[in-house]
């Protein structure tokens, strides 16, 4: 239908302009309206963290999908990412996180979180969770058996005890447990059929025979310095395309496997040890 009346045409144009302006002024929602129960959980998390001023934008005036550190599924409005990074908050890990059952990513690194790692931080309670960062906090106690998250970083806490037995069957891509007080056998993280590409265990108290370990094909980062690891370096290390490699400050012995990528690393990556030899150290007798 054509509009022949000039007044009608002008009215239609004015309405269209107002609609465009209203849309432009609307709060950003990242393509999703926030799930109400998830929003309530986020507000509970904010309260449990002591209502830090950096989270003042977490309020009822905006969709929670537009809040800092939050991402949502654009179809369902469920929260998929929670990031509270380096805000210096001092609190236990908020229990309300367990209510965000669509989470894929949790990053609470570099705060002052204390207490135990809750068992709900893992795929048993959060089935889509594949990325968990709790590094740089003050968490203590044992790692819970449920923490079998594909990308796991717990570096720089006060964690103690052996690794949970569930880690033997877990599918890790990147696991960083450095700078804790963990003990016992960590060889369960390795295996020919494993898909892990980075294992960082530096500055703990792990003790196991490295020579009996099968290196995963995808492994290109190995940092196990400052432990009590013994045995030999597996011969397969010579064929890996290492991005990082450090076995210093252990009790290893025998020849260093010689390969193009092991030659990239100088003596500091191999000493001190019990009796390693070969390039870049002294020749084996």
Tab-separated table of C-alpha atoms in Angstrom:
chain	number	residue	atom	x	y	z
A	1	UNK	CA	0.000	0.000	0.000
A	2	UNK	CA	1.371	3.391	-1.029
A	3	UNK	CA	1.148	6.390	1.296
A	4	UNK	CA	-0.059	9.364	-0.707
A	5	UNK	CA	-0.591	11.694	2.243
A	6	UNK	CA	2.676	13.611	2.960
A	7	UNK	CA	1.818	13.796	6.665
A	8	UNK	CA	1.489	10.024	6.884
A	9	UNK	CA	4.791	9.546	5.095
A	10	UNK	CA	6.549	11.924	7.486
A	11	UNK	CA	5.033	10.132	10.469
A	12	UNK	CA	6.254	6.745	9.235
A	13	UNK	CA	9.760	8.130	8.690
A	14	UNK	CA	9.775	9.692	12.171
A	15	UNK	CA	8.689	6.454	13.806
A	16	UNK	CA	11.399	4.519	11.942
A	17	UNK	CA	14.071	6.979	13.083
A	18	UNK	CA	12.903	6.728	16.696
A	19	UNK	CA	13.041	2.936	16.548
A	20	UNK	CA	16.617	3.041	15.249
A	21	UNK	CA	17.671	5.531	17.925
A	22	UNK	CA	16.069	3.490	20.670
A	23	UNK	CA	17.855	0.361	19.507
A	24	UNK	CA	21.188	2.169	19.450
A	25	UNK	CA	20.659	3.454	22.993
A	26	UNK	CA	19.637	0.086	24.420
A	27	UNK	CA	22.076	-1.618	26.801
A	28	UNK	CA	24.491	-4.093	25.233
A	29	UNK	CA	23.387	-7.665	25.806
A	30	UNK	CA	25.953	-9.517	23.670
A	31	UNK	CA	23.064	-11.028	21.737
A	32	UNK	CA	21.470	-12.687	24.736
A	33	UNK	CA	19.024	-11.910	27.487
A	34	UNK	CA	20.388	-13.109	30.779
A	35	UNK	CA	18.889	-16.197	32.352
A	36	UNK	CA	17.154	-15.052	35.556
A	37	UNK	CA	18.489	-17.842	37.739
A	38	UNK	CA	22.021	-17.264	36.448
A	39	UNK	CA	21.712	-13.560	37.175
A	40	UNK	CA	20.674	-14.330	40.747
A	41	UNK	CA	23.658	-16.672	41.080
A	42	UNK	CA	26.052	-13.985	39.808
A	43	UNK	CA	24.721	-11.477	42.302
A	44	UNK	CA	25.260	-14.065	45.041
A	45	UNK	CA	28.828	-14.542	43.810
A	46	UNK	CA	29.418	-10.804	43.896
A	47	UNK	CA	28.149	-10.659	47.470
A	48	UNK	CA	30.285	-13.630	48.537
A	49	UNK	CA	33.349	-11.836	47.138
A	50	UNK	CA	32.592	-8.788	49.284
A	51	UNK	CA	30.992	-6.623	46.570
A	52	UNK	CA	34.302	-5.382	45.122
A	53	UNK	CA	34.014	-1.966	43.429
A	54	UNK	CA	35.320	-3.449	40.172
A	55	UNK	CA	32.056	-5.415	39.969
A	56	UNK	CA	29.797	-2.398	40.534
A	57	UNK	CA	28.519	-2.886	36.981
A	58	UNK	CA	26.965	-6.173	38.077
A	59	UNK	CA	23.548	-4.723	38.836
A	60	UNK	CA	19.930	-5.026	37.808
A	61	UNK	CA	20.008	-2.210	35.262
A	62	UNK	CA	21.753	-4.328	32.607
A	63	UNK	CA	21.448	-7.829	31.262
A	64	UNK	CA	24.080	-9.920	33.036
A	65	UNK	CA	25.372	-10.922	29.604
A	66	UNK	CA	26.704	-7.360	29.331
A	67	UNK	CA	28.520	-7.458	32.667
A	68	UNK	CA	32.293	-7.345	32.792
A	69	UNK	CA	33.819	-10.810	32.774
A	70	UNK	CA	30.585	-12.543	31.756
A	71	UNK	CA	29.691	-14.234	28.475
A	72	UNK	CA	26.439	-15.978	27.609
A	73	UNK	CA	25.024	-18.395	25.113
A	74	UNK	CA	23.263	-16.126	22.612
A	75	UNK	CA	20.358	-18.523	22.236
A	76	UNK	CA	19.625	-19.596	25.790
A	77	UNK	CA	21.007	-16.650	27.762
A	78	UNK	CA	22.853	-19.082	30.070
A	79	UNK	CA	26.168	-17.855	31.457
A	80	UNK	CA	29.097	-19.674	29.829
A	81	UNK	CA	32.067	-17.656	31.097
A	82	UNK	CA	32.879	-16.267	34.528
A	83	UNK	CA	36.035	-14.164	34.889
A	84	UNK	CA	36.981	-12.398	38.096
A	85	UNK	CA	40.643	-11.778	37.362
A	86	UNK	CA	43.184	-9.990	39.579
A	87	UNK	CA	40.703	-8.031	41.703
A	88	UNK	CA	42.539	-8.802	44.964
A	89	UNK	CA	39.381	-10.200	46.533
A	90	UNK	CA	39.794	-12.262	49.700
A	91	UNK	CA	37.158	-14.966	50.169
A	92	UNK	CA	36.536	-18.671	49.708
A	93	UNK	CA	35.487	-19.792	46.225
A	94	UNK	CA	31.794	-18.762	46.103
A	95	UNK	CA	29.399	-21.689	46.383
A	96	UNK	CA	26.913	-19.993	44.025
A	97	UNK	CA	29.199	-20.839	41.093
A	98	UNK	CA	27.715	-24.343	41.254
A	99	UNK	CA	24.374	-22.876	40.131
A	100	UNK	CA	25.865	-21.709	36.814
A	101	UNK	CA	25.540	-25.151	35.256
A	102	UNK	CA	26.240	-24.015	31.665
A	103	UNK	CA	29.710	-22.662	32.476
A	104	UNK	CA	32.495	-23.516	30.051
A	105	UNK	CA	35.177	-21.163	31.413
A	106	UNK	CA	35.992	-20.123	34.986
A	107	UNK	CA	38.886	-17.732	35.574
A	108	UNK	CA	39.408	-16.613	39.177
A	109	UNK	CA	43.171	-16.164	38.905
A	110	UNK	CA	45.322	-13.730	40.880
A	111	UNK	CA	43.070	-12.919	43.759
A	112	UNK	CA	43.393	-13.932	47.411
A	113	UNK	CA	40.923	-16.775	47.441
A	114	UNK	CA	41.487	-19.162	50.341
A	115	UNK	CA	40.258	-22.502	51.623
A	116	UNK	CA	39.773	-25.716	49.681
A	117	UNK	CA	39.003	-26.080	45.985
A	118	UNK	CA	35.298	-26.995	45.913
A	119	UNK	CA	34.327	-30.316	44.363
A	120	UNK	CA	31.738	-28.617	42.152
A	121	UNK	CA	34.548	-27.078	40.065
A	122	UNK	CA	34.673	-29.895	37.546
A	123	UNK	CA	32.646	-31.615	34.836
A	124	UNK	CA	30.655	-33.686	37.330
A	125	UNK	CA	28.703	-30.631	38.522
A	126	UNK	CA	29.499	-28.325	35.585
A	127	UNK	CA	29.377	-30.700	32.588
A	128	UNK	CA	30.497	-28.137	29.987
A	129	UNK	CA	33.474	-26.817	31.971
A	130	UNK	CA	36.696	-27.150	29.950
A	131	UNK	CA	38.800	-24.237	31.276
A	132	UNK	CA	39.588	-23.568	34.944
A	133	UNK	CA	42.111	-21.036	36.259
A	134	UNK	CA	42.641	-20.693	39.989
A	135	UNK	CA	46.318	-19.736	39.812
A	136	UNK	CA	47.856	-17.099	42.044
A	137	UNK	CA	45.563	-17.548	45.039
A	138	UNK	CA	45.911	-18.962	48.569
A	139	UNK	CA	44.001	-22.192	48.156
A	140	UNK	CA	45.146	-25.122	50.277
A	141	UNK	CA	44.517	-28.794	50.904
A	142	UNK	CA	44.278	-31.581	48.364
A	143	UNK	CA	43.125	-31.236	44.763
A	144	UNK	CA	39.582	-32.655	44.610
A	145	UNK	CA	39.037	-35.738	42.435
A	146	UNK	CA	36.441	-33.840	40.416
A	147	UNK	CA	38.937	-31.271	39.045
A	148	UNK	CA	39.403	-33.156	35.774
A	149	UNK	CA	39.083	-30.057	33.585
A	150	UNK	CA	40.678	-30.113	30.110
A	151	UNK	CA	42.673	-26.895	30.653
A	152	UNK	CA	43.576	-26.743	34.342
A	153	UNK	CA	45.784	-24.161	36.042
A	154	UNK	CA	46.306	-24.311	39.803
A	155	UNK	CA	49.796	-22.807	39.845
A	156	UNK	CA	50.938	-20.703	42.790
A	157	UNK	CA	48.711	-21.894	45.617
A	158	UNK	CA	49.368	-23.886	48.790
A	159	UNK	CA	48.019	-27.223	47.597
A	160	UNK	CA	49.316	-30.377	49.265
A	161	UNK	CA	49.155	-34.146	48.996
A	162	UNK	CA	49.196	-36.501	46.019
A	163	UNK	CA	47.265	-36.094	42.790
A	164	UNK	CA	43.798	-37.657	42.828
A	165	UNK	CA	43.533	-41.083	41.216
A	166	UNK	CA	40.911	-39.691	38.812
A	167	UNK	CA	43.675	-37.796	37.008
A	168	UNK	CA	44.886	-41.094	35.514
A	169	UNK	CA	41.815	-41.348	33.279
A	170	UNK	CA	41.276	-37.607	32.767
A	171	UNK	CA	41.716	-36.029	29.340
A	172	UNK	CA	43.891	-32.971	29.857
A	173	UNK	CA	45.087	-30.566	27.194
A	174	UNK	CA	47.116	-28.264	29.429
A	175	UNK	CA	47.774	-28.924	33.119
A	176	UNK	CA	49.743	-26.487	35.274
A	177	UNK	CA	50.284	-27.469	38.909
A	178	UNK	CA	53.540	-25.566	39.480
A	179	UNK	CA	54.484	-23.743	42.675
A	180	UNK	CA	52.567	-25.805	45.195
A	181	UNK	CA	53.539	-28.453	47.761
A	182	UNK	CA	52.207	-31.485	45.917
A	183	UNK	CA	53.793	-34.869	46.476
A	184	UNK	CA	53.920	-38.416	45.159
A	185	UNK	CA	53.582	-39.873	41.695
A	186	UNK	CA	52.574	-37.622	38.800
A	187	UNK	CA	53.386	-40.123	36.048
A	188	UNK	CA	49.636	-40.683	35.594
A	189	UNK	CA	49.559	-37.439	33.594
A	190	UNK	CA	51.641	-39.065	30.851
A	191	UNK	CA	50.950	-41.887	28.441
A	192	UNK	CA	51.310	-42.669	24.763
A	193	UNK	CA	47.578	-42.289	24.122
A	194	UNK	CA	47.167	-39.082	26.100
A	195	UNK	CA	46.413	-35.865	24.203
A	196	UNK	CA	48.009	-33.487	26.686
A	197	UNK	CA	50.295	-30.901	25.080
A	198	UNK	CA	51.594	-29.094	28.187
A	199	UNK	CA	52.556	-30.449	31.615
A	200	UNK	CA	53.962	-28.018	34.160
A	201	UNK	CA	54.853	-29.466	37.558
A	202	UNK	CA	57.714	-27.179	38.590
A	203	UNK	CA	58.586	-26.491	42.231
A	204	UNK	CA	56.670	-29.246	43.965
A	205	UNK	CA	57.746	-32.487	45.671
A	206	UNK	CA	56.791	-35.034	43.049
A	207	UNK	CA	58.827	-38.230	42.948
A	208	UNK	CA	58.542	-40.803	40.158
A	209	UNK	CA	60.661	-42.613	37.568
A	210	UNK	CA	60.679	-40.459	34.442
A	211	UNK	CA	62.344	-43.241	32.465
A	212	UNK	CA	59.228	-45.387	32.763
A	213	UNK	CA	56.981	-42.663	31.309
A	214	UNK	CA	55.595	-42.763	27.775
A	215	UNK	CA	55.597	-39.220	26.393
A	216	UNK	CA	52.320	-38.237	24.674
A	217	UNK	CA	52.674	-37.484	20.970
A	218	UNK	CA	51.203	-33.985	21.375
A	219	UNK	CA	53.418	-33.003	24.318
A	220	UNK	CA	55.542	-29.973	23.453
A	221	UNK	CA	55.834	-28.263	26.853
A	222	UNK	CA	57.430	-30.144	29.746
A	223	UNK	CA	58.432	-28.238	32.884
A	224	UNK	CA	59.160	-30.569	35.807
A	225	UNK	CA	62.081	-28.749	37.431
A	226	UNK	CA	62.592	-28.491	41.198
A	227	UNK	CA	61.100	-31.839	42.191
A	228	UNK	CA	62.494	-35.218	43.269
A	229	UNK	CA	62.033	-36.995	39.935
A	230	UNK	CA	64.516	-39.779	39.171
A	231	UNK	CA	65.436	-42.233	36.417
A	232	UNK	CA	66.375	-41.241	32.872
A	233	UNK	CA	64.966	-38.870	30.268
A	234	UNK	CA	62.893	-40.980	27.827
A	235	UNK	CA	64.609	-41.516	24.477
A	236	UNK	CA	61.437	-40.287	22.733
A	237	UNK	CA	62.264	-36.777	23.944
A	238	UNK	CA	64.763	-36.489	21.090
A	239	UNK	CA	61.985	-36.497	18.474
A	240	UNK	CA	59.634	-33.976	20.102
A	241	UNK	CA	59.278	-30.390	18.851
A	242	UNK	CA	59.709	-28.815	22.247
A	243	UNK	CA	58.457	-25.298	22.922
A	244	UNK	CA	59.608	-25.520	26.535
A	245	UNK	CA	61.671	-28.186	28.306
A	246	UNK	CA	63.077	-28.055	31.835
A	247	UNK	CA	64.115	-31.039	33.964
A	248	UNK	CA	66.597	-29.217	36.219
A	249	UNK	CA	66.837	-29.658	40.003
A	250	UNK	CA	65.871	-33.328	40.104
A	251	UNK	CA	67.721	-36.652	40.526
A	252	UNK	CA	67.890	-37.736	36.892
A	253	UNK	CA	70.761	-39.739	35.439
A	254	UNK	CA	72.014	-41.026	32.096
A	255	UNK	CA	72.423	-39.566	28.612
A	256	UNK	CA	70.347	-36.619	27.441
A	257	UNK	CA	68.446	-37.648	24.269
A	258	UNK	CA	69.935	-35.751	21.347
A	259	UNK	CA	67.540	-34.097	18.939
A	260	UNK	CA	67.045	-30.890	17.003
A	261	UNK	CA	64.734	-29.396	19.610
A	262	UNK	CA	66.466	-30.627	22.753
A	263	UNK	CA	69.551	-28.820	21.424
A	264	UNK	CA	67.710	-25.524	21.792
A	265	UNK	CA	67.970	-25.699	25.590
A	266	UNK	CA	71.127	-24.844	27.496
A	267	UNK	CA	72.652	-26.381	30.637
A	268	UNK	CA	70.336	-24.532	33.043
A	269	UNK	CA	67.464	-26.671	31.781
A	270	UNK	CA	69.283	-29.860	32.859
A	271	UNK	CA	71.317	-29.065	35.986
A	272	UNK	CA	71.598	-29.824	38.757
A	273	UNK	CA	70.728	-33.507	38.523
A	274	UNK	CA	72.323	-36.713	39.758
A	275	UNK	CA	74.331	-37.723	36.694
A	276	UNK	CA	72.923	-36.461	33.397
A	277	UNK	CA	75.448	-36.281	30.608
A	278	UNK	CA	75.722	-35.373	26.926
A	279	UNK	CA	75.063	-32.131	25.109
A	280	UNK	CA	74.655	-29.477	26.474
A	281	UNK	CA	76.419	-31.010	29.500
A	282	UNK	CA	79.712	-32.871	29.656
A	283	UNK	CA	80.062	-35.934	27.397
A	284	UNK	CA	79.035	-39.281	28.802
A	285	UNK	CA	82.042	-41.380	29.784
